[in-house]
Amino acid sequence: MIEHGIEVLKVIFLGIVEGITEWLPISSTGHMLLVDEFLQMNVSEAFKDMFFVVIQLGAILAVVILFWEKMWPFQRKTPTQPAVRWDTIQMWCKVVVACIPGAVVTILFDDYIEAHLHTPTVIAAALILYGVGFILIEDWNKTRTPKVQTLAEITYRTAFLIGLFQVLSIIPGTSRSGSTIIGALLIGVSRVAAAEFTFFLAVPVMFGLSLLKLLKFGLVFTTPELVTLVVGSLVAFLVSLVVIKFLMGYIKKHDFKVFGWYRIVLGGVVLAYFALK
Protein backbone atom coordinates (compact mmCIF):
# COMPACT_ATOMS: atom_id res chain seq x y z
CA MET A 1 0.00 0.00 0.00
CA ILE A 2 2.80 2.41 0.97
CA GLU A 3 4.73 1.46 -2.16
CA HIS A 4 1.67 2.21 -4.30
CA GLY A 5 1.30 5.61 -2.63
CA ILE A 6 4.94 6.44 -3.36
CA GLU A 7 4.47 5.57 -7.03
CA VAL A 8 1.44 7.88 -7.22
CA LEU A 9 3.48 10.70 -5.67
CA LYS A 10 6.18 10.14 -8.30
CA VAL A 11 3.59 10.42 -11.07
CA ILE A 12 2.14 13.58 -9.52
CA PHE A 13 5.61 15.13 -9.37
CA LEU A 14 6.28 14.22 -13.00
CA GLY A 15 2.94 15.77 -13.95
CA ILE A 16 3.95 18.99 -12.19
CA VAL A 17 7.30 19.01 -14.01
CA GLU A 18 5.56 18.43 -17.35
CA GLY A 19 2.98 21.16 -16.74
CA ILE A 20 5.66 23.72 -15.89
CA THR A 21 8.31 22.86 -18.46
CA GLU A 22 6.08 22.16 -21.48
CA TRP A 23 5.25 25.82 -21.98
CA LEU A 24 8.24 27.61 -20.53
CA PRO A 25 11.09 27.43 -23.09
CA ILE A 26 13.27 25.23 -20.91
CA SER A 27 12.65 21.73 -22.39
CA SER A 28 10.02 19.42 -20.93
CA THR A 29 11.61 16.27 -22.37
CA GLY A 30 14.99 17.25 -21.00
CA HIS A 31 13.56 17.84 -17.53
CA MET A 32 11.53 14.63 -17.58
CA LEU A 33 14.58 12.57 -18.53
CA LEU A 34 16.69 14.27 -15.86
CA VAL A 35 14.03 13.81 -13.17
CA ASP A 36 13.83 10.14 -14.14
CA GLU A 37 17.53 9.83 -13.29
CA PHE A 38 16.70 10.52 -9.64
CA LEU A 39 13.05 9.49 -9.36
CA GLN A 40 12.49 6.35 -11.37
CA MET A 41 8.99 4.93 -11.76
CA ASN A 42 8.39 1.23 -11.24
CA VAL A 43 7.29 0.62 -14.84
CA SER A 44 8.75 -0.94 -17.97
CA GLU A 45 11.07 1.10 -20.19
CA ALA A 46 8.58 0.85 -23.06
CA PHE A 47 5.76 2.28 -20.93
CA LYS A 48 7.97 5.05 -19.54
CA ASP A 49 9.04 6.17 -23.01
CA MET A 50 5.40 6.33 -24.03
CA PHE A 51 4.32 8.02 -20.78
CA PHE A 52 6.81 10.87 -21.16
CA VAL A 53 5.16 11.80 -24.47
CA VAL A 54 1.48 10.99 -23.85
CA ILE A 55 1.40 12.92 -20.56
CA GLN A 56 1.70 16.01 -22.76
CA LEU A 57 -1.94 15.53 -23.79
CA GLY A 58 -2.94 16.97 -20.42
CA ALA A 59 -0.87 20.06 -21.13
CA ILE A 60 -2.41 20.36 -24.59
CA LEU A 61 -5.94 20.22 -23.17
CA ALA A 62 -5.09 23.26 -21.06
CA VAL A 63 -4.11 25.19 -24.21
CA VAL A 64 -7.30 24.19 -26.00
CA ILE A 65 -9.45 25.36 -23.09
CA LEU A 66 -7.62 28.66 -22.54
CA PHE A 67 -7.45 29.55 -26.25
CA TRP A 68 -10.75 28.00 -27.34
CA GLU A 69 -12.16 31.31 -28.62
CA LYS A 70 -9.13 31.84 -30.85
CA MET A 71 -8.75 28.20 -31.92
CA TRP A 72 -12.34 27.17 -32.71
CA PRO A 73 -13.39 28.51 -36.14
CA PHE A 74 -17.13 27.80 -35.90
CA GLN A 75 -19.36 30.11 -33.87
CA ARG A 76 -23.12 30.52 -34.10
CA LYS A 77 -24.62 33.88 -35.04
CA THR A 78 -28.03 32.43 -34.21
CA PRO A 79 -29.15 28.94 -33.07
CA THR A 80 -29.78 28.02 -36.71
CA GLN A 81 -27.08 30.11 -38.42
CA PRO A 82 -23.49 29.00 -37.72
CA ALA A 83 -20.71 31.47 -38.51
CA VAL A 84 -17.33 30.48 -39.91
CA ARG A 85 -14.26 32.46 -38.88
CA TRP A 86 -12.08 32.23 -41.98
CA ASP A 87 -9.14 33.93 -40.29
CA THR A 88 -9.03 31.08 -37.76
CA ILE A 89 -9.24 28.46 -40.52
CA GLN A 90 -6.39 30.24 -42.31
CA MET A 91 -4.34 30.15 -39.12
CA TRP A 92 -4.85 26.39 -38.85
CA CYS A 93 -3.75 26.05 -42.49
CA LYS A 94 -0.57 27.92 -41.56
CA VAL A 95 -0.09 25.57 -38.60
CA VAL A 96 -0.33 22.60 -40.99
CA VAL A 97 2.37 24.19 -43.16
CA ALA A 98 4.55 24.70 -40.08
CA CYS A 99 4.07 21.06 -39.04
CA ILE A 100 5.38 19.58 -42.30
CA PRO A 101 9.16 19.85 -41.64
CA GLY A 102 8.88 18.43 -38.12
CA ALA A 103 6.60 15.58 -39.22
CA VAL A 104 9.02 14.49 -41.95
CA VAL A 105 12.08 14.60 -39.68
CA THR A 106 10.30 12.85 -36.80
CA ILE A 107 9.10 9.98 -38.99
CA LEU A 108 12.59 9.51 -40.47
CA PHE A 109 14.80 10.00 -37.41
CA ASP A 110 12.77 9.66 -34.18
CA ASP A 111 13.92 6.11 -33.41
CA TYR A 112 17.57 7.01 -34.05
CA ILE A 113 17.37 10.14 -31.88
CA GLU A 114 15.69 8.21 -29.09
CA ALA A 115 18.33 5.48 -29.19
CA HIS A 116 21.45 7.66 -29.45
CA LEU A 117 20.81 11.22 -28.24
CA HIS A 118 18.72 10.84 -25.08
CA THR A 119 21.83 11.27 -22.94
CA PRO A 120 22.68 13.73 -20.14
CA THR A 121 25.52 15.25 -22.18
CA VAL A 122 23.30 16.00 -25.17
CA ILE A 123 20.55 17.40 -22.93
CA ALA A 124 23.02 19.63 -21.06
CA ALA A 125 24.62 20.87 -24.26
CA ALA A 126 21.22 21.74 -25.77
CA LEU A 127 20.14 23.52 -22.58
CA ILE A 128 23.26 25.68 -22.59
CA LEU A 129 23.34 26.34 -26.34
CA TYR A 130 19.76 27.55 -26.54
CA GLY A 131 20.12 29.44 -23.27
CA VAL A 132 22.92 31.45 -24.85
CA GLY A 133 20.74 31.82 -27.96
CA PHE A 134 17.87 33.38 -26.01
CA ILE A 135 20.18 35.91 -24.35
CA LEU A 136 21.90 36.93 -27.59
CA ILE A 137 18.65 37.20 -29.56
CA GLU A 138 16.92 39.27 -26.88
CA ASP A 139 19.92 41.64 -26.73
CA TRP A 140 19.76 41.95 -30.52
CA ASN A 141 16.02 42.57 -30.45
CA LYS A 142 16.53 45.68 -28.31
CA THR A 143 17.75 47.46 -31.43
CA ARG A 144 14.85 46.54 -33.73
CA THR A 145 11.05 46.52 -33.90
CA PRO A 146 9.21 43.22 -34.66
CA LYS A 147 7.79 43.08 -38.18
CA VAL A 148 4.98 40.76 -37.07
CA GLN A 149 3.08 42.09 -34.06
CA THR A 150 -0.01 39.84 -33.96
CA LEU A 151 -0.93 36.23 -34.65
CA ALA A 152 -3.03 37.25 -37.66
CA GLU A 153 0.01 38.89 -39.33
CA ILE A 154 1.94 35.60 -39.53
CA THR A 155 2.19 34.59 -43.21
CA TYR A 156 2.52 31.10 -44.70
CA ARG A 157 6.20 31.80 -45.35
CA THR A 158 6.75 32.85 -41.73
CA ALA A 159 4.84 29.78 -40.50
CA PHE A 160 7.02 27.47 -42.61
CA LEU A 161 10.21 29.11 -41.33
CA ILE A 162 9.03 28.67 -37.74
CA GLY A 163 8.29 25.03 -38.59
CA LEU A 164 11.89 24.60 -39.76
CA PHE A 165 13.12 25.85 -36.41
CA GLN A 166 10.74 23.43 -34.67
CA VAL A 167 12.69 20.57 -36.28
CA LEU A 168 15.52 21.39 -33.87
CA SER A 169 13.33 20.32 -30.94
CA ILE A 170 13.77 16.67 -31.87
CA ILE A 171 17.06 16.93 -29.95
CA PRO A 172 16.30 16.35 -26.25
CA GLY A 173 17.02 19.39 -24.12
CA THR A 174 16.17 21.81 -26.92
CA SER A 175 12.49 22.51 -26.08
CA ARG A 176 9.71 22.54 -28.64
CA SER A 177 8.44 25.91 -27.45
CA GLY A 178 12.01 27.18 -27.12
CA SER A 179 13.01 26.33 -30.67
CA THR A 180 9.85 27.80 -32.22
CA ILE A 181 10.04 30.97 -30.12
CA ILE A 182 13.73 31.50 -30.92
CA GLY A 183 12.98 31.01 -34.61
CA ALA A 184 10.03 33.39 -34.50
CA LEU A 185 12.04 36.08 -32.69
CA LEU A 186 14.87 35.75 -35.20
CA ILE A 187 12.60 36.37 -38.18
CA GLY A 188 10.89 39.35 -36.58
CA VAL A 189 7.83 38.03 -34.75
CA SER A 190 6.85 39.68 -31.45
CA ARG A 191 7.11 37.69 -28.22
CA VAL A 192 3.34 37.48 -27.69
CA ALA A 193 2.61 36.40 -31.29
CA ALA A 194 5.50 33.89 -31.14
CA ALA A 195 4.12 32.34 -27.94
CA GLU A 196 0.55 32.18 -29.27
CA PHE A 197 1.64 30.55 -32.53
CA THR A 198 3.68 28.06 -30.49
CA PHE A 199 0.49 27.13 -28.61
CA PHE A 200 -1.40 26.61 -31.88
CA LEU A 201 1.46 24.56 -33.30
CA ALA A 202 1.73 22.39 -30.20
CA VAL A 203 -1.82 21.01 -30.53
CA PRO A 204 -1.43 18.89 -33.72
CA VAL A 205 2.25 18.16 -33.05
CA MET A 206 1.67 16.71 -29.58
CA PHE A 207 -1.48 14.85 -30.58
CA GLY A 208 0.45 13.33 -33.50
CA LEU A 209 3.45 12.33 -31.40
CA SER A 210 1.21 10.90 -28.69
CA LEU A 211 -0.73 8.87 -31.23
CA LEU A 212 2.50 7.45 -32.67
CA LYS A 213 3.76 6.51 -29.20
CA LEU A 214 0.44 4.90 -28.24
CA LEU A 215 0.30 2.86 -31.43
CA LYS A 216 3.91 1.81 -30.97
CA PHE A 217 3.28 0.76 -27.36
CA GLY A 218 -0.12 -0.80 -28.04
CA LEU A 219 -3.50 0.21 -26.67
CA VAL A 220 -3.61 -2.42 -23.93
CA PHE A 221 -2.77 -1.21 -20.40
CA THR A 222 -2.72 -2.76 -16.97
CA THR A 223 -4.76 -0.99 -14.31
CA PRO A 224 -1.67 0.61 -12.68
CA GLU A 225 -0.46 1.81 -16.10
CA LEU A 226 -3.84 3.37 -16.88
CA VAL A 227 -3.93 5.09 -13.49
CA THR A 228 -0.41 6.40 -14.09
CA LEU A 229 -1.40 7.90 -17.47
CA VAL A 230 -4.61 9.47 -16.15
CA VAL A 231 -3.07 10.94 -12.98
CA GLY A 232 0.01 12.27 -14.79
CA SER A 233 -2.06 13.87 -17.55
CA LEU A 234 -4.56 15.39 -15.10
CA VAL A 235 -1.81 16.98 -13.02
CA ALA A 236 -0.06 18.26 -16.15
CA PHE A 237 -3.38 19.78 -17.27
CA LEU A 238 -4.03 21.62 -13.98
CA VAL A 239 -0.47 22.94 -13.70
CA SER A 240 -0.45 24.00 -17.37
CA LEU A 241 -3.52 26.20 -16.82
CA VAL A 242 -1.55 28.24 -14.30
CA VAL A 243 1.74 28.27 -16.20
CA ILE A 244 0.25 29.38 -19.53
CA LYS A 245 -1.56 32.30 -17.89
CA PHE A 246 1.67 33.25 -16.10
CA LEU A 247 3.76 33.08 -19.28
CA MET A 248 1.37 35.22 -21.35
CA GLY A 249 1.31 37.86 -18.62
CA TYR A 250 5.08 37.71 -18.09
CA ILE A 251 6.18 38.20 -21.70
CA LYS A 252 4.00 41.29 -22.12
CA LYS A 253 6.40 43.10 -19.77
CA HIS A 254 9.60 41.02 -19.83
CA ASP A 255 11.87 39.24 -22.31
CA PHE A 256 13.00 35.60 -22.40
CA LYS A 257 16.52 36.19 -21.02
CA VAL A 258 15.69 34.79 -17.58
CA PHE A 259 14.87 31.45 -19.21
CA GLY A 260 18.17 31.61 -21.08
CA TRP A 261 20.13 32.04 -17.84
CA TYR A 262 18.12 29.25 -16.22
CA ARG A 263 19.00 26.89 -19.07
CA ILE A 264 22.70 27.73 -18.83
CA VAL A 265 22.81 27.15 -15.07
CA LEU A 266 20.83 23.90 -15.29
CA GLY A 267 22.99 22.65 -18.17
CA GLY A 268 26.13 23.35 -16.13
CA VAL A 269 24.72 21.52 -13.11
CA VAL A 270 23.84 18.51 -15.26
CA LEU A 271 27.32 18.36 -16.81
CA ALA A 272 28.97 18.64 -13.38
CA TYR A 273 26.73 16.00 -11.81
CA PHE A 274 27.28 13.36 -14.47
CA ALA A 275 31.01 14.14 -14.69
CA LEU A 276 31.35 13.41 -10.98
CA LYS A 277 28.98 10.44 -10.99
XYZ file of C-alpha atoms in Angstrom:
277
model
C 0.000 0.000 0.000
C 2.799 2.407 0.966
C 4.729 1.462 -2.158
C 1.666 2.212 -4.296
C 1.303 5.613 -2.628
C 4.944 6.440 -3.361
C 4.470 5.573 -7.032
C 1.436 7.880 -7.221
C 3.480 10.698 -5.669
C 6.179 10.140 -8.301
C 3.590 10.417 -11.066
C 2.142 13.584 -9.520
C 5.613 15.129 -9.367
C 6.284 14.225 -13.003
C 2.939 15.767 -13.952
C 3.947 18.989 -12.195
C 7.296 19.013 -14.011
C 5.563 18.434 -17.349
C 2.976 21.162 -16.742
C 5.661 23.716 -15.887
C 8.307 22.864 -18.463
C 6.085 22.161 -21.483
C 5.245 25.822 -21.979
C 8.238 27.614 -20.532
C 11.090 27.432 -23.095
C 13.272 25.227 -20.909
C 12.651 21.734 -22.395
C 10.018 19.422 -20.928
C 11.611 16.274 -22.372
C 14.990 17.254 -20.996
C 13.558 17.843 -17.531
C 11.527 14.629 -17.575
C 14.579 12.569 -18.529
C 16.687 14.266 -15.865
C 14.028 13.809 -13.166
C 13.832 10.140 -14.142
C 17.528 9.832 -13.285
C 16.703 10.520 -9.637
C 13.050 9.490 -9.362
C 12.486 6.350 -11.372
C 8.995 4.926 -11.764
C 8.388 1.225 -11.238
C 7.293 0.615 -14.836
C 8.752 -0.938 -17.969
C 11.073 1.103 -20.188
C 8.576 0.852 -23.062
C 5.759 2.276 -20.930
C 7.972 5.046 -19.536
C 9.044 6.171 -23.009
C 5.403 6.328 -24.032
C 4.317 8.019 -20.783
C 6.811 10.870 -21.155
C 5.156 11.798 -24.466
C 1.480 10.988 -23.855
C 1.405 12.918 -20.558
C 1.699 16.014 -22.762
C -1.936 15.527 -23.793
C -2.936 16.967 -20.425
C -0.869 20.065 -21.128
C -2.411 20.364 -24.587
C -5.942 20.216 -23.171
C -5.091 23.258 -21.060
C -4.109 25.191 -24.206
C -7.300 24.189 -25.995
C -9.446 25.364 -23.092
C -7.622 28.662 -22.539
C -7.452 29.548 -26.248
C -10.752 28.003 -27.336
C -12.161 31.305 -28.617
C -9.133 31.842 -30.847
C -8.754 28.204 -31.917
C -12.341 27.167 -32.707
C -13.391 28.506 -36.139
C -17.132 27.804 -35.903
C -19.361 30.105 -33.870
C -23.123 30.521 -34.098
C -24.623 33.878 -35.045
C -28.027 32.427 -34.213
C -29.150 28.942 -33.071
C -29.778 28.024 -36.711
C -27.083 30.106 -38.419
C -23.491 29.003 -37.723
C -20.712 31.472 -38.509
C -17.329 30.480 -39.907
C -14.257 32.458 -38.879
C -12.083 32.228 -41.978
C -9.142 33.928 -40.287
C -9.028 31.079 -37.757
C -9.241 28.460 -40.520
C -6.394 30.240 -42.309
C -4.344 30.147 -39.120
C -4.846 26.385 -38.853
C -3.745 26.051 -42.491
C -0.565 27.924 -41.555
C -0.093 25.572 -38.604
C -0.333 22.601 -40.990
C 2.369 24.187 -43.160
C 4.553 24.703 -40.079
C 4.066 21.056 -39.043
C 5.382 19.581 -42.302
C 9.165 19.849 -41.641
C 8.876 18.425 -38.123
C 6.598 15.577 -39.216
C 9.018 14.487 -41.950
C 12.078 14.601 -39.682
C 10.296 12.845 -36.805
C 9.104 9.977 -38.994
C 12.586 9.514 -40.468
C 14.798 10.004 -37.409
C 12.767 9.658 -34.182
C 13.919 6.106 -33.407
C 17.565 7.008 -34.052
C 17.368 10.138 -31.881
C 15.687 8.208 -29.087
C 18.325 5.478 -29.187
C 21.447 7.657 -29.447
C 20.809 11.225 -28.238
C 18.717 10.842 -25.085
C 21.825 11.272 -22.941
C 22.679 13.731 -20.142
C 25.521 15.246 -22.184
C 23.300 16.000 -25.173
C 20.554 17.398 -22.929
C 23.016 19.625 -21.058
C 24.620 20.872 -24.263
C 21.219 21.742 -25.766
C 20.138 23.515 -22.576
C 23.259 25.679 -22.590
C 23.343 26.342 -26.344
C 19.756 27.548 -26.541
C 20.121 29.437 -23.272
C 22.920 31.454 -24.851
C 20.743 31.823 -27.956
C 17.871 33.379 -26.007
C 20.178 35.906 -24.348
C 21.901 36.933 -27.588
C 18.649 37.197 -29.556
C 16.921 39.268 -26.876
C 19.923 41.642 -26.730
C 19.764 41.949 -30.519
C 16.019 42.570 -30.447
C 16.530 45.682 -28.308
C 17.752 47.460 -31.434
C 14.851 46.536 -33.728
C 11.049 46.517 -33.900
C 9.212 43.224 -34.658
C 7.787 43.082 -38.179
C 4.979 40.757 -37.066
C 3.079 42.090 -34.059
C -0.008 39.837 -33.956
C -0.930 36.228 -34.645
C -3.026 37.252 -37.663
C 0.014 38.889 -39.329
C 1.937 35.596 -39.532
C 2.190 34.589 -43.208
C 2.520 31.099 -44.699
C 6.202 31.796 -45.349
C 6.754 32.848 -41.726
C 4.844 29.779 -40.496
C 7.020 27.469 -42.609
C 10.208 29.105 -41.328
C 9.033 28.669 -37.741
C 8.294 25.035 -38.595
C 11.888 24.604 -39.764
C 13.121 25.845 -36.406
C 10.743 23.433 -34.666
C 12.691 20.571 -36.281
C 15.525 21.393 -33.870
C 13.333 20.317 -30.943
C 13.767 16.673 -31.868
C 17.064 16.931 -29.953
C 16.302 16.352 -26.246
C 17.015 19.392 -24.118
C 16.172 21.813 -26.919
C 12.487 22.510 -26.077
C 9.706 22.540 -28.638
C 8.441 25.911 -27.446
C 12.006 27.183 -27.116
C 13.011 26.326 -30.675
C 9.851 27.803 -32.221
C 10.038 30.967 -30.118
C 13.732 31.501 -30.920
C 12.979 31.010 -34.609
C 10.035 33.391 -34.496
C 12.036 36.080 -32.688
C 14.873 35.754 -35.201
C 12.596 36.370 -38.181
C 10.894 39.345 -36.581
C 7.826 38.034 -34.745
C 6.849 39.677 -31.453
C 7.111 37.691 -28.215
C 3.337 37.480 -27.694
C 2.613 36.399 -31.294
C 5.496 33.890 -31.137
C 4.119 32.342 -27.943
C 0.552 32.182 -29.274
C 1.643 30.554 -32.526
C 3.677 28.063 -30.489
C 0.487 27.134 -28.610
C -1.404 26.615 -31.885
C 1.460 24.561 -33.297
C 1.727 22.391 -30.201
C -1.815 21.006 -30.528
C -1.434 18.894 -33.719
C 2.252 18.160 -33.047
C 1.667 16.713 -29.584
C -1.478 14.853 -30.584
C 0.451 13.335 -33.498
C 3.450 12.335 -31.396
C 1.207 10.898 -28.686
C -0.729 8.866 -31.226
C 2.501 7.446 -32.674
C 3.756 6.509 -29.202
C 0.440 4.903 -28.242
C 0.302 2.861 -31.433
C 3.913 1.815 -30.975
C 3.283 0.763 -27.365
C -0.115 -0.803 -28.038
C -3.496 0.210 -26.666
C -3.613 -2.420 -23.928
C -2.767 -1.207 -20.402
C -2.718 -2.763 -16.969
C -4.759 -0.989 -14.305
C -1.669 0.611 -12.679
C -0.462 1.808 -16.098
C -3.838 3.367 -16.884
C -3.932 5.090 -13.486
C -0.413 6.405 -14.090
C -1.396 7.901 -17.469
C -4.606 9.473 -16.146
C -3.069 10.943 -12.982
C 0.010 12.273 -14.786
C -2.056 13.872 -17.548
C -4.562 15.390 -15.101
C -1.813 16.984 -13.016
C -0.062 18.265 -16.153
C -3.384 19.784 -17.270
C -4.025 21.622 -13.984
C -0.470 22.943 -13.701
C -0.447 24.003 -17.371
C -3.520 26.198 -16.816
C -1.551 28.238 -14.296
C 1.743 28.273 -16.197
C 0.254 29.382 -19.534
C -1.555 32.302 -17.888
C 1.668 33.253 -16.096
C 3.758 33.085 -19.281
C 1.375 35.221 -21.347
C 1.307 37.861 -18.624
C 5.076 37.708 -18.093
C 6.176 38.197 -21.699
C 4.004 41.292 -22.124
C 6.397 43.097 -19.774
C 9.596 41.016 -19.834
C 11.869 39.242 -22.310
C 13.002 35.596 -22.402
C 16.517 36.192 -21.022
C 15.694 34.792 -17.578
C 14.871 31.449 -19.206
C 18.169 31.612 -21.079
C 20.130 32.043 -17.841
C 18.121 29.246 -16.217
C 19.001 26.894 -19.073
C 22.699 27.728 -18.828
C 22.806 27.149 -15.068
C 20.835 23.901 -15.291
C 22.988 22.646 -18.166
C 26.129 23.351 -16.131
C 24.723 21.518 -13.106
C 23.837 18.505 -15.257
C 27.323 18.361 -16.810
C 28.966 18.644 -13.383
C 26.735 16.001 -11.805
C 27.283 13.360 -14.470
C 31.008 14.143 -14.690
C 31.350 13.407 -10.979
C 28.976 10.435 -10.988
